[in-house]
PDB file of C-alpha atoms and ligand atoms in Angstrom:
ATOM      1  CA  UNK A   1      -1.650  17.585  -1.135  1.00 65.00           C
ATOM      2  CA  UNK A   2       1.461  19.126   0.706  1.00 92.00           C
ATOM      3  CA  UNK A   3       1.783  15.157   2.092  1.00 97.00           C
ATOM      4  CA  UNK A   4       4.884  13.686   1.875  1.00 97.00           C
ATOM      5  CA  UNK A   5       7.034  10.288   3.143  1.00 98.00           C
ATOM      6  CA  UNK A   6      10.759  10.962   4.278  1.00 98.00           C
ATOM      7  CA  UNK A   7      12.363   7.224   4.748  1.00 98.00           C
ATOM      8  CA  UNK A   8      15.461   6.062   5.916  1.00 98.00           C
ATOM      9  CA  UNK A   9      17.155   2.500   6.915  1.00 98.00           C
ATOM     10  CA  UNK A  10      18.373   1.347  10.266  1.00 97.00           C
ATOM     11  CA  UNK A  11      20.287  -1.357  12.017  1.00 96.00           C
ATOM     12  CA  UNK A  12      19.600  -3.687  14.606  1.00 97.00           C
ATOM     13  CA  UNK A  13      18.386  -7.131  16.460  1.00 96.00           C
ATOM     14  CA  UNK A  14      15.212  -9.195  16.087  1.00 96.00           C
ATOM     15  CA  UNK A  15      14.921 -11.398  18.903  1.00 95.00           C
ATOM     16  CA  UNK A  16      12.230 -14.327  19.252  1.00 95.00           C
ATOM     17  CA  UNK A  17      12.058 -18.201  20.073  1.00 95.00           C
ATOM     18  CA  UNK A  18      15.308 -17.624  21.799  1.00 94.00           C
ATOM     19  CA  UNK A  19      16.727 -16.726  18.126  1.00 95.00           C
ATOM     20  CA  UNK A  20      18.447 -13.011  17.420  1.00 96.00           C
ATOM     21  CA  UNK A  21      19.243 -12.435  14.184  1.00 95.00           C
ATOM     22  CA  UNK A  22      21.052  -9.243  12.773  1.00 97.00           C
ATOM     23  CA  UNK A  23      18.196  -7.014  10.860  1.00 97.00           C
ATOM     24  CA  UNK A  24      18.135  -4.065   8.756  1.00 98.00           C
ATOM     25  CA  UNK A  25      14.079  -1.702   9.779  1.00 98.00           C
ATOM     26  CA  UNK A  26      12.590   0.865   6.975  1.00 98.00           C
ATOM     27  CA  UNK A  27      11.719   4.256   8.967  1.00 98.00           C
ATOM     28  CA  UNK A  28       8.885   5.507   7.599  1.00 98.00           C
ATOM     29  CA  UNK A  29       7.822   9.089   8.376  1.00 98.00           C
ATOM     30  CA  UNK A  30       4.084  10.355   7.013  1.00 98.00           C
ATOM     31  CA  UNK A  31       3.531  13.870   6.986  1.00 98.00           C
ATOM     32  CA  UNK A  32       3.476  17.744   6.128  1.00 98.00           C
ATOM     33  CA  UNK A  33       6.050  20.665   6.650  1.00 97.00           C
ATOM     34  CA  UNK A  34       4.426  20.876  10.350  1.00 97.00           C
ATOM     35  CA  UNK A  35       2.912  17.557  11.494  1.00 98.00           C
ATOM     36  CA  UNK A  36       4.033  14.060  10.785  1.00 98.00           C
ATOM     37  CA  UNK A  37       3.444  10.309  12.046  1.00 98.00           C
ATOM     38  CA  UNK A  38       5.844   7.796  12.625  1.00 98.00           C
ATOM     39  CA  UNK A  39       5.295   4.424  11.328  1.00 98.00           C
ATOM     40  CA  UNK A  40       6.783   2.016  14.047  1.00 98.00           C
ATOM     41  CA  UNK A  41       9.941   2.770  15.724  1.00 98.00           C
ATOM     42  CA  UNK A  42      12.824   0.456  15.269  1.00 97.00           C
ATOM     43  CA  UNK A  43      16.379   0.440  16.969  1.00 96.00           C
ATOM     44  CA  UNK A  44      17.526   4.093  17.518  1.00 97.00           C
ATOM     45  CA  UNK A  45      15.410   7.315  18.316  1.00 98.00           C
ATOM     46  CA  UNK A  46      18.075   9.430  16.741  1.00 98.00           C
ATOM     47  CA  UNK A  47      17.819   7.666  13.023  1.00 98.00           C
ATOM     48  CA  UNK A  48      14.107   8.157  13.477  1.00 98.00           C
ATOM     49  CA  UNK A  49      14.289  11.938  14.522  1.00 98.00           C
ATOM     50  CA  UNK A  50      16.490  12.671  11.853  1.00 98.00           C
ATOM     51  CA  UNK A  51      13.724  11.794   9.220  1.00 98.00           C
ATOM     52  CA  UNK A  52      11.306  13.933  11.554  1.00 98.00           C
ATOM     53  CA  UNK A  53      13.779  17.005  11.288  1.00 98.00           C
ATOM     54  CA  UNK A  54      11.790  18.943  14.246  1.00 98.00           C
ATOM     55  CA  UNK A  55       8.366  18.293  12.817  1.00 98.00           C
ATOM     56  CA  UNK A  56       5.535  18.022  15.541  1.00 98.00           C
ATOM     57  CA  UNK A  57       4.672  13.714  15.998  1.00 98.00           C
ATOM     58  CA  UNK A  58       1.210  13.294  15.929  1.00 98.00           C
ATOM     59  CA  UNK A  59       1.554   9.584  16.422  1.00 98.00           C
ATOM     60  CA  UNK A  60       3.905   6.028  17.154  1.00 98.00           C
ATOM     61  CA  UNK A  61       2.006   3.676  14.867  1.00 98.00           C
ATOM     62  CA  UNK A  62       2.963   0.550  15.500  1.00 98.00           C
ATOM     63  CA  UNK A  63       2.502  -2.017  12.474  1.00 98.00           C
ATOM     64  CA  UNK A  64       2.910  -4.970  15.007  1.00 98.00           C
ATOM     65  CA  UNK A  65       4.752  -5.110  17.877  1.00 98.00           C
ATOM     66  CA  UNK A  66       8.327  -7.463  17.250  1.00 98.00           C
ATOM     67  CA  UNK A  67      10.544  -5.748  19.198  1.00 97.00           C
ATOM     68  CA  UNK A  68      12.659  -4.588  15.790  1.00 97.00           C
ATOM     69  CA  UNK A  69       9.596  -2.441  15.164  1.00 98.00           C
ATOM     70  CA  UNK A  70       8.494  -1.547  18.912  1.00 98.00           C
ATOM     71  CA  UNK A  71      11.921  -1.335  20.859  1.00 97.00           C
ATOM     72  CA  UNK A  72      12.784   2.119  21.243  1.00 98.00           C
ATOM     73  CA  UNK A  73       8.057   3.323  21.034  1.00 98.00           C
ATOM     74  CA  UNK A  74       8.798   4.376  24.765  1.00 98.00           C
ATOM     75  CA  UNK A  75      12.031   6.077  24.440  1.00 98.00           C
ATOM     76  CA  UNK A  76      10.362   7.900  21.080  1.00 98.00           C
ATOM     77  CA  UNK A  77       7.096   8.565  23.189  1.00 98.00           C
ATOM     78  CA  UNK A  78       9.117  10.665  25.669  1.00 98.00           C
ATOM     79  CA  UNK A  79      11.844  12.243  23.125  1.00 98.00           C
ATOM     80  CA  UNK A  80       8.506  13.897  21.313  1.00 98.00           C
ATOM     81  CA  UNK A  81       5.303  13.538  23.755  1.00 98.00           C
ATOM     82  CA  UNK A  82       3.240  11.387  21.107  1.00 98.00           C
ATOM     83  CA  UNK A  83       1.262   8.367  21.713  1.00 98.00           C
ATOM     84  CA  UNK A  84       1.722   4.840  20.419  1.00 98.00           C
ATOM     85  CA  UNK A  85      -0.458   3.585  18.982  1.00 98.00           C
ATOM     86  CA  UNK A  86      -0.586  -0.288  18.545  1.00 98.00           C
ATOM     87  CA  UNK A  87      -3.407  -2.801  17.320  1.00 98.00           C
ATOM     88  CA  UNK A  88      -4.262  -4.530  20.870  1.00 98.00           C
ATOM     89  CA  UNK A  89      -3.725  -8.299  19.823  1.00 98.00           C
ATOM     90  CA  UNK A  90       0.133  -7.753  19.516  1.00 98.00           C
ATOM     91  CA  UNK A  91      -0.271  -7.492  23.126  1.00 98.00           C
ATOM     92  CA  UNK A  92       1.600 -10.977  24.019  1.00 98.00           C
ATOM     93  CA  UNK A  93       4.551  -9.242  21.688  1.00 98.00           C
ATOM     94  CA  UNK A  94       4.503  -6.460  23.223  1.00 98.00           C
ATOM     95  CA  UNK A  95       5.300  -8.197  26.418  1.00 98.00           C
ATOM     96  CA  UNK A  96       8.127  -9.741  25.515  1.00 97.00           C
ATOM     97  CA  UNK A  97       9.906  -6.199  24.877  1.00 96.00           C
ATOM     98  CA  UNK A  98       8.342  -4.145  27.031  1.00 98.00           C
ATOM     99  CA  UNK A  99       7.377  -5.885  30.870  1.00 95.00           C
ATOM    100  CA  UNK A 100       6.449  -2.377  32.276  1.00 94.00           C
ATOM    101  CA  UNK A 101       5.013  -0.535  30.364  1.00 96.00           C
ATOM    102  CA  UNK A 102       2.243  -0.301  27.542  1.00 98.00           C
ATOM    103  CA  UNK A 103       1.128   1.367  24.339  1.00 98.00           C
ATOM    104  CA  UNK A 104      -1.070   4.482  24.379  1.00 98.00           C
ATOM    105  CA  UNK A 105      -4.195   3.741  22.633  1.00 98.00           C
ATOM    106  CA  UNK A 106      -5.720   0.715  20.734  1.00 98.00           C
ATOM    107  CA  UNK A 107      -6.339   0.909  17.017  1.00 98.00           C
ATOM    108  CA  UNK A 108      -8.748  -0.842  15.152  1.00 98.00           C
ATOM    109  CA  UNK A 109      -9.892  -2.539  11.777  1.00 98.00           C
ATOM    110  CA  UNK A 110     -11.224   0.361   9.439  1.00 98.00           C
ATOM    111  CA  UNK A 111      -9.722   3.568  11.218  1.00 98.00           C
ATOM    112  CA  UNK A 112      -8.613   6.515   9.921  1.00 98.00           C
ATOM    113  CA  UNK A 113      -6.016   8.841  10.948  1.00 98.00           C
ATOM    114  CA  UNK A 114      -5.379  11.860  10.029  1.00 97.00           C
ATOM    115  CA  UNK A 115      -1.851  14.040   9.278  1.00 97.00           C
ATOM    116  CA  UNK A 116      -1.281  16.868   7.273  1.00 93.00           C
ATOM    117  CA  UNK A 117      -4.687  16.606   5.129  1.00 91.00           C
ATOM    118  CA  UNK A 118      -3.964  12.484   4.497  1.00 96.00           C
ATOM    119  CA  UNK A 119      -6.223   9.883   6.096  1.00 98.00           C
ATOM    120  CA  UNK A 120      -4.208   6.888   7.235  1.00 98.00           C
ATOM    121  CA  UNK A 121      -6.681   3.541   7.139  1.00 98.00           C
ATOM    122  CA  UNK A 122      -6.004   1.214   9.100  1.00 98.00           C
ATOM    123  CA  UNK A 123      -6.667  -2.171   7.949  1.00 98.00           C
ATOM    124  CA  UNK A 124      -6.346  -5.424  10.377  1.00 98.00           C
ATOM    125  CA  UNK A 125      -3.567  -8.275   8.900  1.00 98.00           C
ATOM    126  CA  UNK A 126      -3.145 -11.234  11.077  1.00 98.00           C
ATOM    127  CA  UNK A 127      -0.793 -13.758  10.276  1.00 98.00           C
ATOM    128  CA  UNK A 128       3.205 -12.221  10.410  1.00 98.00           C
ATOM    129  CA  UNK A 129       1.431 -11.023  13.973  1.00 98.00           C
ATOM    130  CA  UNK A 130      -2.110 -11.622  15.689  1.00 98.00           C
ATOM    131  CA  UNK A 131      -2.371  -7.685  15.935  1.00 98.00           C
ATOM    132  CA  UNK A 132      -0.449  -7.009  12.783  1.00 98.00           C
ATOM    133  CA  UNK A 133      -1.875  -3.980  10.659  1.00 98.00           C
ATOM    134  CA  UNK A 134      -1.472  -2.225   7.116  1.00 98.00           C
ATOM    135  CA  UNK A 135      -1.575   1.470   6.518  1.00 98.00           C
ATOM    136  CA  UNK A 136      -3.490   2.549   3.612  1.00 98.00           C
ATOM    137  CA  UNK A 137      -2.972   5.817   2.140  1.00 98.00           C
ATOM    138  CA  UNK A 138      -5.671   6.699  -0.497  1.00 97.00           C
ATOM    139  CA  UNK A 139      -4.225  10.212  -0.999  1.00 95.00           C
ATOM    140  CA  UNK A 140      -0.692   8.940  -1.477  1.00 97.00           C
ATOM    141  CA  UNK A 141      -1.488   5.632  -3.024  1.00 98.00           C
ATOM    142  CA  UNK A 142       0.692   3.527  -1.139  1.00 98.00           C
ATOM    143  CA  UNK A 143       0.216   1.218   1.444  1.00 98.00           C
ATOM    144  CA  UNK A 144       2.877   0.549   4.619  1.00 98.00           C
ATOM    145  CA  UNK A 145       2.683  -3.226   5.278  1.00 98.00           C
ATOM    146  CA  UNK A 146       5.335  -3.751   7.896  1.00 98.00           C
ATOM    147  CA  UNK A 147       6.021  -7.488   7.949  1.00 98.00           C
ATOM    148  CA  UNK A 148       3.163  -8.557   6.018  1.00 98.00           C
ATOM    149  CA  UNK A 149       3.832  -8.263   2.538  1.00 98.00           C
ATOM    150  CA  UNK A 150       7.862  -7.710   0.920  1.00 98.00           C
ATOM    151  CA  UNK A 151       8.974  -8.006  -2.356  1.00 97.00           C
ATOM    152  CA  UNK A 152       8.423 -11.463  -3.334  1.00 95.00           C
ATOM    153  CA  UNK A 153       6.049 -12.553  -0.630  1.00 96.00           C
ATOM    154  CA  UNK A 154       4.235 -12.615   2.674  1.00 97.00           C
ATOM    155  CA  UNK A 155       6.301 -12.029   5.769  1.00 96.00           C
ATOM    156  CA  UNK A 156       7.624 -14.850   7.791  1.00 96.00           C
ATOM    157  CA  UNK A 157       5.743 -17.097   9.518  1.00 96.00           C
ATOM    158  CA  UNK A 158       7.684 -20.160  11.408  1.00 94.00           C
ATOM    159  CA  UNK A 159       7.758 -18.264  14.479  1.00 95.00           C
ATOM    160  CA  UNK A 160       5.475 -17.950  18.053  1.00 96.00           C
ATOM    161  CA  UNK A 161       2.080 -16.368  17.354  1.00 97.00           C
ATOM    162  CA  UNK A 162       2.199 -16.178  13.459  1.00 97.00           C
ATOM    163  CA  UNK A 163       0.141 -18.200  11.288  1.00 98.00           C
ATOM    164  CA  UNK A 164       0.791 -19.168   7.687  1.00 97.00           C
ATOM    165  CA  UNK A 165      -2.559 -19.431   6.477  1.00 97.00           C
ATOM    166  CA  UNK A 166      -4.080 -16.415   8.046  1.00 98.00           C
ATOM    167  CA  UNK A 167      -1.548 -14.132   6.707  1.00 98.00           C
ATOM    168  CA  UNK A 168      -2.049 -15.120   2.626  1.00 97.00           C
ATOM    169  CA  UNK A 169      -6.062 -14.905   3.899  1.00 98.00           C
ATOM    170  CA  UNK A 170      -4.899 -11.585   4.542  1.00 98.00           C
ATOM    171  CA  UNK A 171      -3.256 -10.492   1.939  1.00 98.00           C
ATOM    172  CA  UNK A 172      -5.747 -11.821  -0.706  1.00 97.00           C
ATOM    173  CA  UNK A 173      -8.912 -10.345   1.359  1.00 97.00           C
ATOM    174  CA  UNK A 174      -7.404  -6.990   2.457  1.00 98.00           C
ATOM    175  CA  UNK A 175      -4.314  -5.821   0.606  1.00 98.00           C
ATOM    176  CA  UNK A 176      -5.479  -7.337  -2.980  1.00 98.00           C
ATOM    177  CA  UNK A 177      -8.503  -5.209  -2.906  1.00 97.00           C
ATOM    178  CA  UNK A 178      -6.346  -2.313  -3.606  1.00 98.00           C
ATOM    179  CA  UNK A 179      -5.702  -0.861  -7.119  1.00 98.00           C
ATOM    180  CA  UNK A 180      -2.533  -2.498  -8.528  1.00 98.00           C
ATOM    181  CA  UNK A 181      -0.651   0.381  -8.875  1.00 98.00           C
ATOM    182  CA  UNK A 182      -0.499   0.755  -5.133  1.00 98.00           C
ATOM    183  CA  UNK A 183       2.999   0.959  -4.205  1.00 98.00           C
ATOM    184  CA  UNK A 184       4.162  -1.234  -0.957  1.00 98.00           C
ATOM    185  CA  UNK A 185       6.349   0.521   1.646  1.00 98.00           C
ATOM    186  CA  UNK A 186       7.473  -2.524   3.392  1.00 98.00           C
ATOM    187  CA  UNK A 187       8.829  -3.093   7.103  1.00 98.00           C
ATOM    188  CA  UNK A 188      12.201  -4.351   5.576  1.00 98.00           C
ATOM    189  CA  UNK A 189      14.306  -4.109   2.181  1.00 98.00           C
ATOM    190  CA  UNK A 190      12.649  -2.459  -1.038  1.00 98.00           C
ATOM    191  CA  UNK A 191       9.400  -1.158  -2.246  1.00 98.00           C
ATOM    192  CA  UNK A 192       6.680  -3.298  -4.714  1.00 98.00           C
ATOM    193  CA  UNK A 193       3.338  -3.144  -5.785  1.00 98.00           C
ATOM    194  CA  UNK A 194       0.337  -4.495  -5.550  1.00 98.00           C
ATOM    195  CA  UNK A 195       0.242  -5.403  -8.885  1.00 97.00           C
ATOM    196  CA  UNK A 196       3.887  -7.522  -8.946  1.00 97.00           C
ATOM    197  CA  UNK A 197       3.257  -9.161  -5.711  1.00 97.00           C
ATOM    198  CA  UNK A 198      -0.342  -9.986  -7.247  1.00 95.00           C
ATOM    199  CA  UNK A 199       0.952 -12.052  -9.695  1.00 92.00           C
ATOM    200  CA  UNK A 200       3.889 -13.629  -7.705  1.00 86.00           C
ATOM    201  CA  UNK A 201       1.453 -15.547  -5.292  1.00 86.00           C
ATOM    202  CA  UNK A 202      -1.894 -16.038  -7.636  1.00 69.00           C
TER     203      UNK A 202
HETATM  204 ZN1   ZN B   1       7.914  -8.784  12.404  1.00 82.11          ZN
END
């Protein structure tokens, strides 16, 4: 497996509820020497085509669409000509960012996507967002879980269109299913694992 993940940390806003609050995005890039995908695209195009250093983008995959992960998709979708791709329930989000125009194509619950010889599976976590997803890599064994699941916890919940309960359903029904040696590339701050963030909420 010539699959790798190049990550690197930058700086912006998170705006909702009328609320903006200073916050620092992971950049997560999945791919091979050639090909790569870009999991969500916060704050500045150039931090994120730094990590792609001139690889082809396959794909914008959007992990839910708060406009710290989705505010510069469009700008990113012209710098390198690939689609986003966003789960279509995080369509009221979406909105709020971006009044004129949309994502490229819908994902869904149990999809896989391919770069570089990995299959990305996509796997449907409401709660943090209606349309919020998780990135499973089998090959890699890691999973990306934007705002879903950090170090120490499920994602936030006390604002517009999350939902406390539905995200530990989550959690416990799709991301605890996974070995516990999984590690957790998060939206925000530092990796875990399965395992450690097993025990923290059981
Ligand atoms: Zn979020």
């Amino acid at each position: 497996m010539t699959v790798r993940i190049d990550h690197a940390i930058t700086s912006g806003t998170f705006s909702l509820d009328g609320e903006t609050h200073q916050v620092d995005n992971n950049i997560w890039v999945v791919g091979d020497d050639e090909d790569c995908i870009v999991i969500d695209a916060p704050h500045s195009v150039d931090d994120i085509l730094a990590v792609v250093a001139g690889r082809t983008v396959k794909a914008i995959l959007c992990t839910h669409a708060h406009d710290d992960h989705v505010r510069v998709a469009p700008e990113l979708r012209v710098a390198t000509g690939a689609p986003i791709l966003l789960h279509p329930d995080d369509q009221p989000l979406w909105e709020l960012t971006h009044t004129d125009e949309l994502w490229d194509v819908d994902i869904e619950d149990g999809q896989s996507i391919k770069v570089g010889g990995a299959a990305l599976t996509i796997l449907h976590t409401p709660g943090h967002a209606p349309g919020a997803v998780c990135i499973y890599v089998h090959d890699l064994g890691c999973v990306f879980t934007g705002d879903t699941l950090f170090e120490g916890g499920p994602g936030a919940t006390g604002r517009s269109f999350s939902d406390a309960d539905q995200i530990v359903d989550s959690i416990r029904r799709r991301l605890f299913e996974l070995p516990d040696e999984t590690v957790v590339h998060t939206g925000h701050g530092a990796d875990t694992t399965i395992g450690a963030e097993r025990e923290d909420l059981d």
